[in-house]
Coordinates of C-alpha atoms in Angstrom, one line a residue:
M8 CA 21.6 -28.1 -4.4
D9 CA 23.8 -25.9 -6.7
V10 CA 23.1 -22.3 -5.6
E11 CA 25.0 -19.2 -6.7
E12 CA 24.4 -16.1 -4.6
L13 CA 25.1 -12.5 -5.6
T14 CA 27.1 -10.7 -2.9
S15 CA 28.0 -7.3 -4.5
E16 CA 26.4 -4.6 -6.7
A17 CA 29.1 -5.3 -9.2
E18 CA 27.9 -8.9 -9.6
L19 CA 24.3 -7.6 -9.8
R20 CA 25.2 -5.1 -12.6
E21 CA 27.2 -7.7 -14.5
L22 CA 24.1 -9.9 -14.5
L23 CA 21.3 -7.3 -15.1
G24 CA 23.2 -4.6 -16.9
E25 CA 22.9 -0.8 -16.4
P26 CA 19.5 1.0 -16.2
A27 CA 18.5 3.1 -19.3
A28 CA 19.0 6.8 -19.0
A29 CA 15.3 7.4 -19.0
A30 CA 14.8 5.1 -16.0
L31 CA 17.3 7.2 -14.1
R32 CA 15.9 10.5 -15.2
K33 CA 12.3 9.8 -14.2
E34 CA 12.9 10.4 -10.5
R35 CA 11.5 13.7 -9.3
P36 CA 11.4 15.4 -5.9
A37 CA 7.9 17.0 -6.1
L38 CA 4.4 16.2 -7.5
H39 CA 3.6 16.9 -11.1
E40 CA 0.0 17.6 -12.2
F41 CA -0.1 14.0 -13.5
D42 CA 0.8 12.7 -10.1
R43 CA -2.0 14.7 -8.5
Q44 CA -4.5 13.2 -11.0
W45 CA -3.2 9.8 -10.2
L46 CA -3.6 10.2 -6.5
A47 CA -7.1 11.6 -7.1
S48 CA -8.0 8.4 -9.0
S49 CA -6.3 5.9 -6.8
P50 CA -8.4 3.9 -4.2
F51 CA -5.5 1.7 -3.0
C52 CA -1.8 1.8 -2.1
L53 CA 0.8 -0.3 -0.4
I54 CA 3.1 1.2 2.3
A55 CA 6.5 -0.4 3.0
T56 CA 8.3 0.4 6.2
S57 CA 11.4 -1.0 8.1
G58 CA 12.1 -1.2 11.8
P59 CA 15.4 -0.3 13.5
D60 CA 16.4 -4.0 13.4
G61 CA 15.9 -4.2 9.7
S62 CA 12.6 -6.1 9.9
C63 CA 10.1 -5.0 7.2
D64 CA 6.4 -4.6 6.7
V65 CA 4.1 -3.8 3.8
S66 CA 0.6 -2.6 4.7
P67 CA -2.3 -2.1 2.3
K68 CA -4.4 1.1 2.6
G69 CA -7.7 1.5 0.7
D70 CA -10.5 4.0 0.6
P71 CA -12.6 5.8 -2.0
P72 CA -10.5 7.3 -4.9
G73 CA -8.7 10.4 -3.7
F74 CA -8.3 9.2 -0.1
T75 CA -4.7 10.4 -0.1
L76 CA -4.8 14.2 0.4
V77 CA -2.2 16.4 -1.4
L78 CA -1.2 19.0 1.2
D79 CA 1.4 20.7 -1.1
D80 CA 3.8 19.9 -3.9
T81 CA 6.0 17.7 -1.6
T82 CA 3.5 16.5 1.1
I83 CA 0.7 14.0 1.2
A84 CA -1.5 12.6 4.0
I85 CA -3.1 9.2 4.3
P86 CA -6.0 8.5 6.8
E87 CA -6.0 5.6 9.1
R88 CA -9.3 3.6 9.3
P89 CA -10.5 0.9 11.8
G90 CA -8.4 -2.2 11.5
N91 CA -6.8 -5.0 13.6
K92 CA -4.7 -2.5 15.7
R93 CA -1.4 -4.3 15.1
A94 CA 0.1 -1.1 13.8
D95 CA 3.2 -2.9 12.5
G96 CA 4.0 -0.2 10.0
F97 CA 3.2 2.7 12.3
R98 CA 5.5 1.2 15.0
N99 CA 8.3 1.0 12.4
I100 CA 7.8 4.6 11.4
L101 CA 8.2 5.8 15.0
A102 CA 11.7 4.3 14.9
N103 CA 12.5 4.7 11.2
P104 CA 10.6 7.3 9.2
H105 CA 11.7 6.1 5.7
V106 CA 8.7 4.7 3.7
G107 CA 8.0 3.5 0.2
L108 CA 4.5 3.7 -1.4
I109 CA 3.0 2.2 -4.5
Y110 CA -0.4 3.6 -5.8
F111 CA -2.7 1.6 -8.0
V112 CA -5.5 2.7 -10.3
P113 CA -7.7 -0.3 -11.1
G114 CA -7.3 -1.5 -14.7
R115 CA -4.0 0.3 -15.1
G116 CA -0.8 -1.6 -15.3
D117 CA 1.5 1.3 -14.5
T118 CA 1.8 2.5 -11.0
L119 CA 2.9 5.6 -9.0
R120 CA 5.8 5.2 -6.6
I121 CA 6.7 7.5 -3.8
N122 CA 9.6 7.3 -1.4
G123 CA 10.0 9.7 1.5
R124 CA 9.9 10.3 5.2
A125 CA 6.8 9.8 7.3
R126 CA 5.3 11.0 10.6
L127 CA 2.2 10.2 12.5
V128 CA -0.2 13.0 13.1
R129 CA -3.3 12.7 15.4
K130 CA -4.7 16.2 15.0
A131 CA -4.7 18.6 12.0
P132 CA -7.3 20.8 10.2
F133 CA -7.1 18.6 7.1
F134 CA -8.7 15.7 9.1
D135 CA -12.1 17.3 8.2
D136 CA -11.4 16.5 4.6
M137 CA -10.8 12.8 5.4
V138 CA -14.3 12.0 6.7
V139 CA -15.8 8.9 5.0
K140 CA -19.3 7.6 5.9
G141 CA -19.1 9.6 9.1
H142 CA -15.7 8.3 10.2
R143 CA -13.1 10.8 11.0
P144 CA -9.6 9.2 11.3
V145 CA -7.9 9.2 14.7
L146 CA -4.6 9.6 13.0
A147 CA -3.0 10.2 9.6
L148 CA 0.3 9.3 8.0
V149 CA 2.0 12.4 6.6
V150 CA 4.7 11.7 4.0
E151 CA 7.3 14.3 3.0
I152 CA 8.1 13.3 -0.6
E153 CA 11.8 12.8 -1.4
E154 CA 11.4 10.8 -4.7
I155 CA 8.5 10.2 -7.0
F156 CA 8.1 8.5 -10.3
H157 CA 5.8 6.3 -12.5
H158 CA 6.6 2.6 -12.9
C159 CA 5.9 0.7 -16.1
A160 CA 3.3 -2.0 -16.6
K161 CA 5.4 -5.1 -17.2
A162 CA 4.6 -6.8 -13.9
F163 CA 0.9 -6.4 -14.4
M164 CA 1.1 -7.5 -18.0
R165 CA 3.0 -10.6 -17.1
S166 CA 0.7 -11.5 -14.2
K167 CA -2.5 -10.5 -16.2
L168 CA -3.7 -9.1 -12.9
W169 CA -6.6 -7.0 -14.2
R170 CA -7.9 -9.7 -16.6
P171 CA -11.0 -11.3 -14.9
E172 CA -10.8 -14.4 -17.1
T173 CA -7.5 -15.3 -15.3
W174 CA -8.9 -14.9 -11.8
Q175 CA -9.2 -18.0 -9.6
P176 CA -10.4 -16.9 -6.2
E177 CA -11.6 -20.4 -5.4
S178 CA -8.0 -21.8 -5.8
V179 CA -7.4 -21.0 -2.1
P180 CA -9.5 -21.6 1.0
P181 CA -12.1 -18.9 1.8
R182 CA -11.3 -16.3 4.4
P183 CA -13.4 -18.0 7.2
V184 CA -11.5 -21.3 6.7
I185 CA -8.1 -19.6 6.8
A186 CA -9.1 -17.6 10.0
R187 CA -10.3 -20.7 11.8
T188 CA -7.3 -22.8 10.9
L189 CA -4.6 -20.3 11.5
E190 CA -5.9 -17.5 13.7
R191 CA -9.1 -18.2 15.6
P192 CA -9.5 -21.9 16.3
E193 CA -11.8 -21.2 19.2
D194 CA -14.5 -19.9 16.9
S195 CA -16.7 -22.1 14.8
L196 CA -16.7 -22.0 11.1
E197 CA -20.3 -20.8 11.1
E198 CA -19.5 -17.9 13.4
L199 CA -16.6 -16.8 11.2
E200 CA -18.8 -17.1 8.0
R201 CA -21.2 -14.7 9.7
Y202 CA -18.4 -12.5 10.8
Y203 CA -16.9 -12.2 7.4
G204 CA -20.3 -11.9 5.7
P205 CA -22.4 -8.8 5.2
E206 CA -21.8 -7.5 8.8
Y207 CA -18.0 -7.4 8.1
A208 CA -18.6 -4.9 5.3
A209 CA -21.0 -2.9 7.4
K210 CA -18.2 -2.3 10.0
L211 CA -15.6 -0.9 7.6
Y212 CA -15.9 2.6 9.1
G213 CA -17.4 1.7 12.5

């Protein structure tokens, strides 16, 4: 196979060219009012982390819109909800605090990106503002913002992500089938269909 690999930034720039001045200027060190509005409207984000050995993780976080609290112009906090307890990203943060976040607003192609340094907090007064359906988080991710900017919609436009007529959820096996095949072969398909049915949604905060 004829493969040519890029090995330097000079080669990368020769291939892609230089970024436009506006793309470089949009980086900011603190929240603007538009950023606050975006966070208040966003129910979902992705958090990228990296361990000391260079291994990476991207974790989804979702809650009602506004789940990310703005503590001040350069600090945000994200609650942790019940999950699978792997804590891959959290373990990375304990060793390497650098994080990257992307916030989505459903139906919007542009996104909000935040890069900064994170720490894990298990007790703070603002936890009272993170209660959802009676669930008070046992910890929160606090991010000190170093860089924030809005990202254009081209990826969403190309993928047609928000266009329901392009959705094909049936093109891949349902979650119970994936779980039984790859993760929980000791459980029957019927058990997993019950588990991932209505009772699964009922345990989101329990």
